[in-house]
Every structure is written in structure tokens, then in C-alpha cells.
XYZ file of C-alpha atoms in Angstrom:
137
model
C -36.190 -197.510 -305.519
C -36.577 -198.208 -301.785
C -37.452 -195.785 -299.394
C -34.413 -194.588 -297.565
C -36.567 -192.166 -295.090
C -35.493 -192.544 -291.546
C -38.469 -193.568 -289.130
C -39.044 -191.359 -286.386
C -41.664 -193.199 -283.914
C -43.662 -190.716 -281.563
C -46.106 -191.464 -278.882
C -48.550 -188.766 -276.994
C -48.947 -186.851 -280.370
C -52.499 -186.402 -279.807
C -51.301 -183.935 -276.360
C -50.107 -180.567 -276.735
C -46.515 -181.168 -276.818
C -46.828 -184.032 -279.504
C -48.651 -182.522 -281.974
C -45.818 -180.168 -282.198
C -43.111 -182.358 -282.306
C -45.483 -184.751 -285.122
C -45.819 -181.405 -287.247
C -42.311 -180.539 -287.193
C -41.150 -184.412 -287.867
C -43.221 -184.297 -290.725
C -42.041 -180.994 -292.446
C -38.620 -182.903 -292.693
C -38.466 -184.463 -295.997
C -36.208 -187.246 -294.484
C -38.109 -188.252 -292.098
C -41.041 -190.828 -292.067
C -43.223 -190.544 -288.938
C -44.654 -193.187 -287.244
C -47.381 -192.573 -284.621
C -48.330 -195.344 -281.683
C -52.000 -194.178 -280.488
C -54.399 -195.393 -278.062
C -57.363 -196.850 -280.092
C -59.633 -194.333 -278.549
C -57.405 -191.683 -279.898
C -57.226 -192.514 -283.324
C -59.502 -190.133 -285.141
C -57.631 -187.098 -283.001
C -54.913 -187.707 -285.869
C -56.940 -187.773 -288.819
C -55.085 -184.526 -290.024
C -51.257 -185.627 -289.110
C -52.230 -189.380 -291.125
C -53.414 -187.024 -294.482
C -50.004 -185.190 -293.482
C -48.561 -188.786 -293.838
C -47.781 -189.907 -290.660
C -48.187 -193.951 -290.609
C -50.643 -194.418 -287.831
C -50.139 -197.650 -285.548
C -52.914 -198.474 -282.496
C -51.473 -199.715 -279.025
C -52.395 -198.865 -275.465
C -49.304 -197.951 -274.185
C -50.215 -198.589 -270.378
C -52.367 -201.428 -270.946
C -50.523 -203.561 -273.690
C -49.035 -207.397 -272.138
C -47.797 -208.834 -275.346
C -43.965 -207.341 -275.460
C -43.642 -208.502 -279.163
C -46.168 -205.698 -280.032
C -44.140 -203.270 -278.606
C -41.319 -204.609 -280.928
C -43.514 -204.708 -283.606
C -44.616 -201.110 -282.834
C -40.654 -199.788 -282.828
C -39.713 -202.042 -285.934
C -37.039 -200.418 -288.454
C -37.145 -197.284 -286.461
C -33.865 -195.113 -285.874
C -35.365 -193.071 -283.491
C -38.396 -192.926 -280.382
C -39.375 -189.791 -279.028
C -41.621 -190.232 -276.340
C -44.577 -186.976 -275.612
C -46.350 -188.664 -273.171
C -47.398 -187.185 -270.040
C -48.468 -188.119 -266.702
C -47.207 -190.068 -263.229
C -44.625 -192.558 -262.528
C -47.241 -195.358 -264.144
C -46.140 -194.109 -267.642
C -42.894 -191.862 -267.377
C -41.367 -194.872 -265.406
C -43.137 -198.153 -266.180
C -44.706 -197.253 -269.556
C -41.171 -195.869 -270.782
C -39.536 -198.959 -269.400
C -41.551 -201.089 -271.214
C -40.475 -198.909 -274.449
C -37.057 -198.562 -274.107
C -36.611 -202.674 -273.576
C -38.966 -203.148 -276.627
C -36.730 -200.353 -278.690
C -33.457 -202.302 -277.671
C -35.174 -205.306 -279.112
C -36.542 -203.976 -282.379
C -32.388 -202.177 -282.915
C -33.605 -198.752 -282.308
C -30.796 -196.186 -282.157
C -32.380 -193.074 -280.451
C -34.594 -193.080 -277.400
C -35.862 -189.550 -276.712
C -37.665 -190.120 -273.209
C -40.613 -187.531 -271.879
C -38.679 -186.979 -268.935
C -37.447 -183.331 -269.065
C -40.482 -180.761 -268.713
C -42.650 -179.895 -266.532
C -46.421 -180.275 -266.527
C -47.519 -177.600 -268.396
C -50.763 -178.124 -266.782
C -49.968 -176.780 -263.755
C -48.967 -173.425 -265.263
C -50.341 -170.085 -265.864
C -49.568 -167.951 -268.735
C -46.302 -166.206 -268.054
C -44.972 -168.402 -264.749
C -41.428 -169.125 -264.532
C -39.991 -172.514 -264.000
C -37.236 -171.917 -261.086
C -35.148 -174.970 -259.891
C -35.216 -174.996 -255.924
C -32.424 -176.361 -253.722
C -34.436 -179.378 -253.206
C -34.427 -180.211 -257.133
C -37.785 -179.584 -257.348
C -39.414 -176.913 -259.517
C -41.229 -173.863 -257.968
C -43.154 -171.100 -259.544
């Protein structure tokens, strides 16, 4: 019988806001979970690959050979981006992503473009939009 799990592709799952979405992907029985993960990174997700996430190695930022982002996003319905940091990857980084998703047929980009840096935060600050559009505490 062939598999007929959906696969969910996730990058930044080794960060804070990842992990969660990775362990909440893979408590849906539907759902096969694909992780792309710096070399580096790989033994962070030692635990989420014996949860079964498939585990696939790119450098997101530092990757030139577009068919390996294809390859990456191959027979995925959806990409949901965690990653975190400047206009380097939410821009160019996703860019490259979204171009290699169109490519591979994938349905669902889910970009990392809606939060704030969580960094930046102490425990209990608000999040209030200013008139400038920018966030203040």
C-alpha cells in the first residue's frame, strides 16, 4: 500500500519556534515531516528523526545549486519556513525557497515573516503596533 501521508517540509526546527511547530507536525498521524538542516545542526534533531521526521542536510544561505533546493521540496504539499534572522534569509533565503517550491509543485508556502524576534523580549512585554508599522514594547 503506498504511503498517502502528506509531506510537510520545515526549516529552522532546531530554533525555538521550530521545534514546536516539528513536534506538533509530527503528532498528526497524516502528516510526514520533512526537516532541511544545516549540516552543523544535524545531531540537534536526533530526538525529532527517532520521532520520525525524515532528516535532509542543506545550508539554506549558502547552497548555489537550485536543483537541490528542488530536490529538498520534492513531493511536498506544504513549506513552513521557522527561520529567523535579517533580510539575508527572511528575504533572499525565502526567495530562493519559494522559486525552488514552485518548481518542485509545492502547494503551501508558510513564510517566517509574521513574528517578532523573540529575542529581543523579556518575559511578559507586549508587542504594540506603532503608527509607523513598526513594533514597540
Amino acid at each position: 500500500m503506498a504511503d498517502t501521508k502528506k509531506i510537510v517540509v520545515l526549516a529552522g526546527a532546531s530554533g525555538v519556534l521550530g521545534a514546536e511547530i516539528a513536534q506538533a507536525l509530527l503528532r498528526k498521524k497524516d502528516i510526514k515531516v520533512r526537516i532541511l538542516v544545516r549540516p552543523e545542526s544535524v545531531s540537534k534533531l536526533a530526538t525529532l528523526r527517532e520521532q520520525g521526521a525524515d532528516i535532509f542536510e542543506i545550508d539554506l544561505q549558502q547552497e548555489r545549486n537550485e536543483k537541490r533546493y528542488v530536490d529538498a521540496l520534492q513531493g511536498a504539499f506544504c513549506f513552513v519556513s521557522a527561520l529567523n534572522g535579517g533580510k539575508d534569509i527572511i528575504v533572499d533565503t525565502q526567495l530562493k525557497i519559494l522559486k525552488a517550491a514552485r518548481q518542485a509543485g509545492v502547494r503551501r508556502f508558510i513564510p517566517s515573516d509574521f513574528s517578532y524576534n523573540i529575542f529581543g523580549l523579556d518575559d511578559g512585554d507586549m508587542i504594540l503596533p506603532s503608527i509607523s508599522g513598526h513594533a514597540t514594547k
